[in-house]
CSV table of C-alpha atoms and ligand atoms in Angstrom, one decimal:
chain,number,residue,atom,x,y,z
V,1,UNK,CA,0.0,0.0,0.0
V,2,UNK,CA,2.7,2.5,1.1
V,3,UNK,CA,4.8,1.5,-2.0
V,4,UNK,CA,2.0,2.2,-4.4
V,5,UNK,CA,1.2,5.5,-2.6
V,6,UNK,CA,4.9,6.4,-3.0
V,7,UNK,CA,4.6,5.9,-6.8
V,8,UNK,CA,1.3,7.8,-7.0
V,9,UNK,CA,2.8,10.8,-5.2
V,10,UNK,CA,5.7,10.8,-7.7
V,11,UNK,CA,3.4,10.6,-10.7
V,12,UNK,CA,1.1,13.3,-9.2
V,13,UNK,CA,4.1,15.6,-8.8
V,14,UNK,CA,5.1,15.3,-12.5
V,15,UNK,CA,1.5,15.7,-13.6
V,16,UNK,CA,1.1,18.7,-11.4
V,17,UNK,CA,4.1,20.4,-12.9
V,18,UNK,CA,2.8,19.7,-16.4
V,19,UNK,CA,-0.7,20.9,-15.7
V,20,UNK,CA,0.7,24.1,-14.1
V,21,UNK,CA,2.7,24.8,-17.2
V,22,UNK,CA,-0.4,24.2,-19.3
V,23,UNK,CA,-2.3,26.7,-17.1
V,24,UNK,CA,0.4,29.3,-17.3
V,25,UNK,CA,0.1,29.3,-21.1
V,26,UNK,CA,-3.1,31.2,-20.7
V,27,UNK,CA,-1.7,33.6,-17.9
V,28,UNK,CA,-4.5,32.5,-15.5
V,29,UNK,CA,-3.9,35.3,-13.0
V,30,UNK,CA,-5.1,37.9,-15.4
V,31,UNK,CA,-8.0,36.4,-17.1
V,32,UNK,CA,-11.8,36.6,-16.5
V,33,UNK,CA,-13.1,34.5,-13.6
V,34,UNK,CA,-15.2,32.5,-16.0
V,35,UNK,CA,-12.3,31.0,-18.0
V,36,UNK,CA,-11.2,27.5,-17.3
V,37,UNK,CA,-7.8,28.6,-16.2
V,38,UNK,CA,-9.0,30.7,-13.3
V,39,UNK,CA,-11.6,28.1,-12.4
V,40,UNK,CA,-8.9,25.5,-12.3
V,41,UNK,CA,-6.8,27.7,-10.1
V,42,UNK,CA,-9.6,28.1,-7.7
V,43,UNK,CA,-10.1,24.4,-7.4
V,44,UNK,CA,-6.4,23.8,-7.1
V,45,UNK,CA,-6.3,26.3,-4.3
V,46,UNK,CA,-9.1,24.4,-2.5
V,47,UNK,CA,-7.5,21.0,-3.0
V,48,UNK,CA,-4.0,22.1,-1.8
V,49,UNK,CA,-5.6,24.0,1.1
V,50,UNK,CA,-7.3,20.8,2.4
V,51,UNK,CA,-4.0,18.9,2.2
V,52,UNK,CA,-1.8,21.5,3.8
V,53,UNK,CA,-4.6,22.3,6.3
V,54,UNK,CA,-4.8,18.7,7.5
V,55,UNK,CA,-1.0,18.5,7.8
V,56,UNK,CA,-0.9,21.7,9.9
V,57,UNK,CA,-3.7,20.4,12.0
V,58,UNK,CA,-1.7,17.4,13.0
V,59,UNK,CA,1.6,19.2,13.3
V,60,UNK,CA,1.5,20.7,16.8
V,61,UNK,CA,-0.1,17.7,18.7
V,62,UNK,CA,2.3,15.4,16.8
V,63,UNK,CA,5.4,17.4,17.7
V,64,UNK,CA,4.4,17.7,21.3
V,65,UNK,CA,3.5,14.0,21.8
V,66,UNK,CA,6.5,12.7,19.8
V,67,UNK,CA,9.1,14.7,21.7
V,68,UNK,CA,7.6,14.0,25.2
V,69,UNK,CA,7.4,10.3,24.4
V,70,UNK,CA,10.9,10.3,22.7
V,71,UNK,CA,12.6,12.1,25.6
V,72,UNK,CA,10.8,10.0,28.3
V,73,UNK,CA,11.6,6.7,26.6
V,74,UNK,CA,15.1,7.5,25.6
V,75,UNK,CA,16.0,8.9,28.9
V,76,UNK,CA,14.5,5.9,30.7
V,77,UNK,CA,16.8,3.5,28.7
V,78,UNK,CA,19.8,5.8,29.2
V,79,UNK,CA,20.1,6.8,25.6
V,80,UNK,CA,19.0,10.4,25.7
V,81,UNK,CA,22.5,11.9,26.3
V,82,UNK,CA,23.9,10.0,23.4
V,83,UNK,CA,21.1,10.8,21.0
V,84,UNK,CA,21.2,14.4,21.9
V,85,UNK,CA,25.0,14.7,21.3
V,86,UNK,CA,25.0,12.8,18.0
V,87,UNK,CA,22.0,14.8,16.8
V,88,UNK,CA,23.6,18.2,17.4
V,89,UNK,CA,27.0,17.0,16.0
V,90,UNK,CA,25.3,15.9,12.8
V,91,UNK,CA,23.2,19.1,12.5
V,92,UNK,CA,26.4,21.2,12.9
V,93,UNK,CA,28.4,19.1,10.5
V,94,UNK,CA,25.9,19.0,7.6
V,95,UNK,CA,25.1,22.7,8.0
V,96,UNK,CA,28.8,23.7,8.0
V,97,UNK,CA,29.3,21.7,4.8
V,98,UNK,CA,26.3,23.3,3.2
V,99,UNK,CA,27.7,26.8,4.1
V,100,UNK,CA,31.1,26.0,2.5
V,101,UNK,CA,29.3,24.8,-0.6
V,102,UNK,CA,27.3,28.0,-0.7
V,103,UNK,CA,30.3,30.2,-0.5
V,104,UNK,CA,32.3,28.0,-2.9
V,105,UNK,CA,29.7,28.0,-5.6
V,106,UNK,CA,29.3,31.8,-5.4
V,107,UNK,CA,33.1,32.2,-5.8
V,108,UNK,CA,33.5,29.6,-8.6
V,109,UNK,CA,30.7,31.0,-10.7
V,110,UNK,CA,31.1,34.6,-9.7
V,111,UNK,CA,27.3,35.0,-9.4
V,112,UNK,CA,26.2,38.7,-9.6
V,113,UNK,CA,29.3,39.9,-11.4
V,114,UNK,CA,28.4,41.4,-14.8
V,115,UNK,CA,24.8,42.2,-13.7
V,116,UNK,CA,23.9,45.8,-13.3
V,117,UNK,CA,22.5,46.8,-9.9
V,118,UNK,CA,20.6,49.7,-11.7
V,119,UNK,CA,18.4,47.0,-13.2
V,120,UNK,CA,17.0,46.4,-9.7
V,121,UNK,CA,16.8,49.9,-8.4
V,122,UNK,CA,13.0,50.1,-8.7
V,123,UNK,CA,12.4,46.9,-6.9
V,124,UNK,CA,14.8,48.0,-4.1
V,125,UNK,CA,13.2,51.4,-3.8
V,126,UNK,CA,9.7,50.0,-3.4
V,127,UNK,CA,10.8,47.5,-0.7
V,128,UNK,CA,10.1,48.5,2.9
V,129,UNK,CA,12.9,46.9,4.8
V,130,UNK,CA,12.0,45.8,8.4
V,131,UNK,CA,13.8,47.1,11.4
V,132,UNK,CA,17.4,46.1,11.9
V,133,UNK,CA,17.9,42.5,12.8
V,134,UNK,CA,21.2,42.4,14.5
V,135,UNK,CA,22.4,39.1,16.2
V,136,UNK,CA,21.8,40.7,19.6
V,137,UNK,CA,18.2,41.8,18.6
V,138,UNK,CA,17.8,38.3,17.2
V,139,UNK,CA,18.6,36.6,20.5
V,140,UNK,CA,16.4,38.8,22.6
V,141,UNK,CA,13.5,38.3,20.1
V,142,UNK,CA,14.2,34.7,20.2
V,143,UNK,CA,13.9,34.4,24.0
V,144,UNK,CA,10.9,36.6,24.1
V,145,UNK,CA,9.1,34.6,21.5
V,146,UNK,CA,10.1,31.2,22.7
V,147,UNK,CA,9.6,31.1,26.4
V,148,UNK,CA,5.9,31.8,26.4
V,149,UNK,CA,2.6,30.4,27.6
V,150,UNK,CA,2.5,26.9,26.1
V,151,UNK,CA,-1.2,27.3,25.2
V,152,UNK,CA,-0.5,30.4,23.3
V,153,UNK,CA,2.4,28.5,21.6
V,154,UNK,CA,0.0,25.7,20.7
V,155,UNK,CA,-2.7,28.0,19.3
V,156,UNK,CA,-0.2,30.2,17.4
V,157,UNK,CA,1.6,27.1,16.0
V,158,UNK,CA,4.9,28.3,17.5
V,159,UNK,CA,6.9,25.2,16.8
V,160,UNK,CA,10.1,26.1,18.7
V,161,UNK,CA,8.2,27.0,21.9
V,162,UNK,CA,6.2,23.7,21.7
V,163,UNK,CA,9.5,21.8,21.2
V,164,UNK,CA,11.0,23.4,24.3
V,165,UNK,CA,7.9,22.8,26.4
V,166,UNK,CA,7.8,19.2,25.2
V,167,UNK,CA,11.5,18.6,26.1
V,168,UNK,CA,10.7,19.9,29.7
V,169,UNK,CA,7.6,17.7,30.0
V,170,UNK,CA,9.5,14.7,28.8
V,171,UNK,CA,12.3,15.4,31.3
V,172,UNK,CA,9.9,15.8,34.2
V,173,UNK,CA,8.2,12.4,33.4
V,174,UNK,CA,11.6,10.8,33.7
V,175,UNK,CA,12.5,12.7,36.9
V,176,UNK,CA,9.2,11.4,38.4
V,177,UNK,CA,10.5,7.8,38.2
V,178,UNK,CA,7.1,6.2,37.6
V,179,UNK,CA,5.0,8.9,39.3
V,180,UNK,CA,3.7,10.2,35.9
V,181,UNK,CA,3.2,6.8,34.2
V,182,UNK,CA,-0.4,7.6,33.3
V,183,UNK,CA,0.6,10.9,31.7
V,184,UNK,CA,3.3,9.1,29.7
V,185,UNK,CA,0.9,6.5,28.5
V,186,UNK,CA,-1.5,9.2,27.5
V,187,UNK,CA,1.1,11.0,25.4
V,188,UNK,CA,2.2,7.6,24.0
V,189,UNK,CA,-1.3,6.9,22.8
V,190,UNK,CA,-1.6,10.5,21.5
V,191,UNK,CA,1.5,9.9,19.4
V,192,UNK,CA,0.2,6.7,18.0
V,193,UNK,CA,-3.2,8.3,17.2
V,194,UNK,CA,-1.5,11.2,15.4
V,195,UNK,CA,0.7,8.8,13.3
V,196,UNK,CA,-2.5,6.9,12.4
V,197,UNK,CA,-4.1,10.2,11.3
V,198,UNK,CA,-1.0,11.0,9.2
V,199,UNK,CA,-1.6,7.7,7.5
V,200,UNK,CA,-5.1,8.8,6.6
V,201,UNK,CA,-4.0,12.2,5.4
V,202,UNK,CA,-1.5,10.4,3.1
V,203,UNK,CA,-4.3,8.9,1.1
V,204,UNK,CA,-5.0,12.4,-0.3
V,205,UNK,CA,-1.3,13.3,-0.6
V,206,UNK,CA,-1.2,12.7,-4.4
V,207,UNK,CA,-4.1,15.1,-5.0
V,208,UNK,CA,-2.7,17.7,-2.6
V,209,UNK,CA,0.8,17.5,-4.2
V,210,UNK,CA,-0.7,17.7,-7.7
V,211,UNK,CA,-2.6,20.8,-6.8
V,212,UNK,CA,0.2,22.5,-5.0
V,213,UNK,CA,2.7,22.1,-7.8
V,214,UNK,CA,0.2,23.0,-10.5
V,215,UNK,CA,-0.6,26.2,-8.7
V,216,UNK,CA,3.0,27.1,-8.0
V,217,UNK,CA,4.0,26.7,-11.7
V,218,UNK,CA,0.9,28.5,-13.0
V,219,UNK,CA,1.4,31.5,-10.8
V,220,UNK,CA,5.2,31.9,-10.8
V,221,UNK,CA,6.8,34.7,-12.8
V,222,UNK,CA,9.3,33.0,-14.9
V,223,UNK,CA,10.3,36.2,-16.7
V,224,UNK,CA,12.0,37.6,-13.6
V,225,UNK,CA,13.7,34.2,-13.1
V,226,UNK,CA,15.3,34.8,-16.5
V,227,UNK,CA,17.2,37.9,-15.4
V,228,UNK,CA,18.5,36.0,-12.3
V,229,UNK,CA,18.9,32.8,-14.2
V,230,UNK,CA,22.6,32.3,-13.5
V,231,UNK,CA,22.2,32.8,-9.7
V,232,UNK,CA,19.1,30.6,-9.6
V,233,UNK,CA,20.8,27.8,-11.6
V,234,UNK,CA,24.0,27.9,-9.6
V,235,UNK,CA,22.2,27.9,-6.2
V,236,UNK,CA,19.8,25.2,-7.2
V,237,UNK,CA,22.5,23.1,-8.8
V,238,UNK,CA,24.7,23.4,-5.7
V,239,UNK,CA,21.8,22.6,-3.4
V,240,UNK,CA,21.0,19.5,-5.5
V,241,UNK,CA,24.7,18.5,-5.3
V,242,UNK,CA,24.5,18.7,-1.5
V,243,UNK,CA,21.3,16.6,-1.6
V,244,UNK,CA,22.5,14.0,-4.1
V,245,UNK,CA,26.2,13.7,-3.3
V,246,UNK,CA,27.2,15.1,0.1
V,247,UNK,CA,24.3,14.0,2.2
V,248,UNK,CA,24.0,10.5,0.7
V,249,UNK,CA,27.8,10.0,1.1
V,250,UNK,CA,27.6,10.9,4.8
V,251,UNK,CA,24.5,8.7,5.2
V,252,UNK,CA,26.3,5.8,3.6
V,253,UNK,CA,29.5,6.4,5.6
V,254,UNK,CA,27.9,7.0,9.0
V,255,UNK,CA,24.5,5.4,8.7
V,256,UNK,CA,25.3,2.5,6.4
V,257,UNK,CA,22.2,3.0,4.3
V,258,UNK,CA,22.5,3.0,0.6
V,259,UNK,CA,21.5,6.2,-1.1
V,260,UNK,CA,19.2,4.2,-3.5
V,261,UNK,CA,17.2,2.8,-0.6
V,262,UNK,CA,17.1,6.1,1.1
V,263,UNK,CA,15.6,7.9,-1.9
V,264,UNK,CA,13.2,5.2,-2.6
V,265,UNK,CA,11.8,5.2,1.0
V,266,UNK,CA,12.1,9.0,1.5
V,267,UNK,CA,10.5,10.0,-1.7
V,268,UNK,CA,7.0,10.9,-0.4
V,269,UNK,CA,8.5,13.3,2.2
V,270,UNK,CA,10.9,14.8,-0.3
V,271,UNK,CA,8.2,15.4,-2.9
V,272,UNK,CA,5.9,16.9,-0.2
V,273,UNK,CA,8.7,19.2,1.0
V,274,UNK,CA,9.3,20.3,-2.6
V,275,UNK,CA,5.6,21.0,-3.2
V,276,UNK,CA,4.8,22.7,0.2
V,277,UNK,CA,8.1,24.5,0.7
V,278,UNK,CA,7.6,23.9,4.4
V,279,UNK,CA,9.7,21.5,6.6
V,280,UNK,CA,7.1,21.9,9.3
V,281,UNK,CA,4.1,20.9,7.1
V,282,UNK,CA,6.2,17.9,5.8
V,283,UNK,CA,7.2,16.8,9.3
V,284,UNK,CA,4.5,14.2,9.8
V,285,UNK,CA,5.6,12.5,6.6
V,286,UNK,CA,9.3,12.8,7.3
V,287,UNK,CA,8.7,11.0,10.5
V,288,UNK,CA,6.8,8.2,8.8
V,289,UNK,CA,9.5,7.8,6.1
V,290,UNK,CA,12.2,7.7,8.8
V,291,UNK,CA,10.4,4.9,10.5
V,292,UNK,CA,10.1,3.1,7.2
V,293,UNK,CA,13.9,3.4,7.0
V,294,UNK,CA,14.2,1.6,10.3
V,295,UNK,CA,14.5,4.5,12.7
V,296,UNK,CA,12.7,3.9,15.9
V,297,UNK,CA,9.7,6.1,16.8
V,298,UNK,CA,11.7,7.4,19.8
V,299,UNK,CA,14.7,8.5,17.8
V,300,UNK,CA,12.7,9.9,14.8
V,301,UNK,CA,10.2,11.5,17.2
V,302,UNK,CA,13.0,13.4,18.8
V,303,UNK,CA,15.3,14.1,15.9
V,304,UNK,CA,12.9,15.0,13.2
V,305,UNK,CA,10.8,17.8,14.9
V,306,UNK,CA,14.0,19.3,16.2
V,307,UNK,CA,15.6,19.1,12.8
V,308,UNK,CA,12.5,20.6,11.1
V,309,UNK,CA,13.2,23.7,13.2
V,310,UNK,CA,16.9,23.8,13.6
V,311,UNK,CA,18.6,21.8,10.8
V,312,UNK,CA,18.3,23.6,7.4
V,313,UNK,CA,21.2,22.8,5.1
V,314,UNK,CA,19.4,24.1,2.0
V,315,UNK,CA,18.6,27.4,3.7
V,316,UNK,CA,22.1,27.9,5.1
V,317,UNK,CA,23.6,27.2,1.7
V,318,UNK,CA,21.2,29.6,0.0
V,319,UNK,CA,21.8,32.4,2.5
V,320,UNK,CA,25.6,32.3,2.2
V,321,UNK,CA,25.4,32.2,-1.6
V,322,UNK,CA,22.8,34.9,-1.8
V,323,UNK,CA,24.9,37.3,0.5
V,324,UNK,CA,27.9,36.9,-1.8
V,325,UNK,CA,25.7,37.3,-4.9
V,326,UNK,CA,24.4,40.6,-3.5
V,327,UNK,CA,27.9,41.8,-2.6
V,328,UNK,CA,29.1,41.0,-6.1
V,329,UNK,CA,26.1,42.8,-7.6
V,330,UNK,CA,27.0,45.9,-5.6
V,331,UNK,CA,30.6,45.6,-6.7
V,332,UNK,CA,31.8,44.9,-3.2
V,333,UNK,CA,34.6,42.3,-2.4
V,334,UNK,CA,34.0,40.6,0.9
V,335,UNK,CA,37.1,40.0,2.9
V,336,UNK,CA,37.8,36.5,4.4
V,337,UNK,CA,36.7,37.7,7.9
V,338,UNK,CA,33.5,39.1,6.4
V,339,UNK,CA,32.9,35.8,4.7
V,340,UNK,CA,33.3,34.0,8.0
V,341,UNK,CA,30.8,36.4,9.5
V,342,UNK,CA,28.4,35.6,6.7
V,343,UNK,CA,28.8,31.9,7.5
V,344,UNK,CA,28.2,32.3,11.2
V,345,UNK,CA,25.2,34.5,10.8
V,346,UNK,CA,23.8,32.3,8.0
V,347,UNK,CA,24.1,29.3,10.4
V,348,UNK,CA,22.2,31.3,13.1
V,349,UNK,CA,19.7,32.5,10.5
V,350,UNK,CA,19.0,28.9,9.4
V,351,UNK,CA,18.6,27.8,13.0
V,352,UNK,CA,16.1,30.6,13.6
V,353,UNK,CA,14.2,30.3,10.4
V,354,UNK,CA,10.8,28.5,11.0
V,355,UNK,CA,10.0,25.7,8.6
V,356,UNK,CA,7.5,27.7,6.5
V,357,UNK,CA,7.7,29.0,2.9
V,358,UNK,CA,10.2,31.8,2.4
V,359,UNK,CA,11.2,32.0,6.0
V,360,UNK,CA,14.8,32.0,4.9
V,361,UNK,CA,14.2,35.3,3.2
V,362,UNK,CA,13.3,37.0,6.4
V,363,UNK,CA,16.2,35.7,8.4
V,364,UNK,CA,18.5,36.6,5.5
V,365,UNK,CA,18.2,40.2,6.5
V,366,UNK,CA,20.4,39.4,9.4
V,367,UNK,CA,23.1,37.9,7.2
V,368,UNK,CA,23.1,40.9,4.8
V,369,UNK,CA,23.3,43.4,7.6
V,370,UNK,CA,26.0,41.5,9.4
V,371,UNK,CA,28.5,42.6,6.7
V,372,UNK,CA,26.9,46.0,5.9
V,373,UNK,CA,24.8,45.0,2.9
V,374,UNK,CA,21.4,46.8,2.6
V,375,UNK,CA,18.4,44.8,3.6
V,376,UNK,CA,16.5,46.3,0.6
V,377,UNK,CA,18.6,44.0,-1.6
V,378,UNK,CA,16.3,41.2,-0.6
V,379,UNK,CA,13.7,42.7,-3.0
V,380,UNK,CA,15.9,41.5,-5.8
V,381,UNK,CA,15.5,37.9,-4.7
V,382,UNK,CA,11.9,37.9,-3.5
V,383,UNK,CA,10.3,37.3,-6.9
V,384,UNK,CA,12.2,34.0,-7.4
V,385,UNK,CA,12.3,33.0,-3.8
V,386,UNK,CA,9.2,30.8,-3.9
V,387,UNK,CA,10.6,28.8,-6.7
V,388,UNK,CA,14.1,28.4,-5.1
V,389,UNK,CA,12.4,27.5,-1.8
V,390,UNK,CA,11.1,24.2,-3.3
V,391,UNK,CA,14.5,22.6,-3.7
V,392,UNK,CA,16.1,24.0,-0.5
V,393,UNK,CA,13.2,22.8,1.6
V,394,UNK,CA,13.5,19.3,0.1
V,395,UNK,CA,17.2,19.3,1.1
V,396,UNK,CA,16.3,20.6,4.5
V,397,UNK,CA,13.9,17.7,5.1
V,398,UNK,CA,16.4,15.2,3.6
V,399,UNK,CA,19.0,16.3,6.1
V,400,UNK,CA,16.5,15.7,9.0
V,401,UNK,CA,15.7,12.2,7.9
V,402,UNK,CA,19.3,11.4,7.2
V,403,UNK,CA,20.5,12.6,10.6
V,404,UNK,CA,17.7,10.5,12.3
V,405,UNK,CA,19.0,7.4,10.4
V,406,UNK,CA,22.7,8.1,11.5
V,407,UNK,CA,21.6,8.7,15.1
V,408,UNK,CA,19.6,5.4,15.0
V,409,UNK,CA,22.6,3.5,13.8
V,410,UNK,CA,24.9,4.8,16.5
V,411,UNK,CA,22.4,4.2,19.2
V,412,UNK,CA,21.8,0.6,18.0
V,413,UNK,CA,25.6,0.0,17.8
V,414,UNK,CA,26.0,1.1,21.4
V,415,UNK,CA,23.2,-1.3,22.4
V,416,UNK,CA,24.9,-4.1,20.6
V,417,UNK,CA,28.2,-3.4,22.2
V,418,UNK,CA,26.6,-3.4,25.6
V,419,UNK,CA,24.8,-6.7,24.9
V,420,UNK,CA,28.1,-8.3,23.7
V,421,UNK,CA,30.0,-7.1,26.7
V,422,UNK,CA,27.2,-8.4,29.1
X,501,LIG,N1,11.0,26.9,3.4
X,501,LIG,C1,12.1,26.4,4.2
X,501,LIG,C2,11.7,25.3,5.1
X,501,LIG,O1,10.5,25.2,5.4
X,501,LIG,C3,12.7,27.5,5.0
X,501,LIG,C4,13.3,28.6,4.1
X,501,LIG,O2,12.6,29.5,3.7
X,501,LIG,O3,14.5,28.4,3.8
X,501,LIG,O4,12.5,24.5,5.4
């Protein structure tokens, strides 16, 4: 059943892209409401809305239950410390590699050189840049928005706050040494119920993905893409290289999973990430795919929600490459120190970006400002961001699933070692 759904999702994605292209031939955004193109767009909007809406509905309860249960179970069997350390190490390693790739591609292909900044003057003038987002302002905002009433966090869908609250609840269950068994069982059942609901939502995934991709292609402005074609191609190509070469190599070396098997099993989550441009909305599926890969519910329930929030290789790569692109465009040569600052702030920006469409664009302001580039320059990239977001979100999600598989292997190895020694 899962296998055939996997194929259906893939076919739906291809059909969605083709149908979107067909729709765009008639420029549906500007025609009369009665034409078939705008009618189709309306229906596509409804269909994709149902799919995304259902995923979002499950997201917060799923994150909460899975982290509580993950922490409680892992800590109880003495694995939490290990899982936590390996997870952070993997997140840092893959993001750092992505940042280097981002810088390297911008240098090798000299993106932005030869383009005239005057071309974009109008866009930049019309853009209202938000207030300065310095790293210190970022941290104080971060704390103010994160340590809040959990009910507010639940109702606002504030993923990071929910993650932190869930970590604390999980820890207190363990500290209770059996005192809170009923609560633990409650959350365990809640988690299983949510996963069952994910399975139900998956039945309509092919329709949702078809609608999302058709709408994206039909409403995107490919003309603007033309003027930034070189940058878009280089960034997308490098992101794909990270996803097809770097990450699979790491997975094979440290997780002992063949890339072929990984892509076969992870395809539904990758296609959904591509179509929704949201790591958060894709999270229920990433968790399911990770479990199909052999990752335990405890490990995937802990690593994947955390990764959907913190681990964004595609976003980090994009932000580093985009900062250099803008510097080149303005005829500025960034020194080595400035490039290191770009990397550090891009890492921070990718940590802080929520897993929603175009979130990376907002946190990129911080990266630009860290080396004195104007925030208005974002206006140049905004028209193509939604398209570029597809690939970088897929790679963000791939990184999360991959790290969960590597963590699983190292936890299992430690278990085996202990059993052998016993
Ligand atoms: N859309 C991305 C994600 O959800 C974040 C970004 O804009 O880079 O992972």
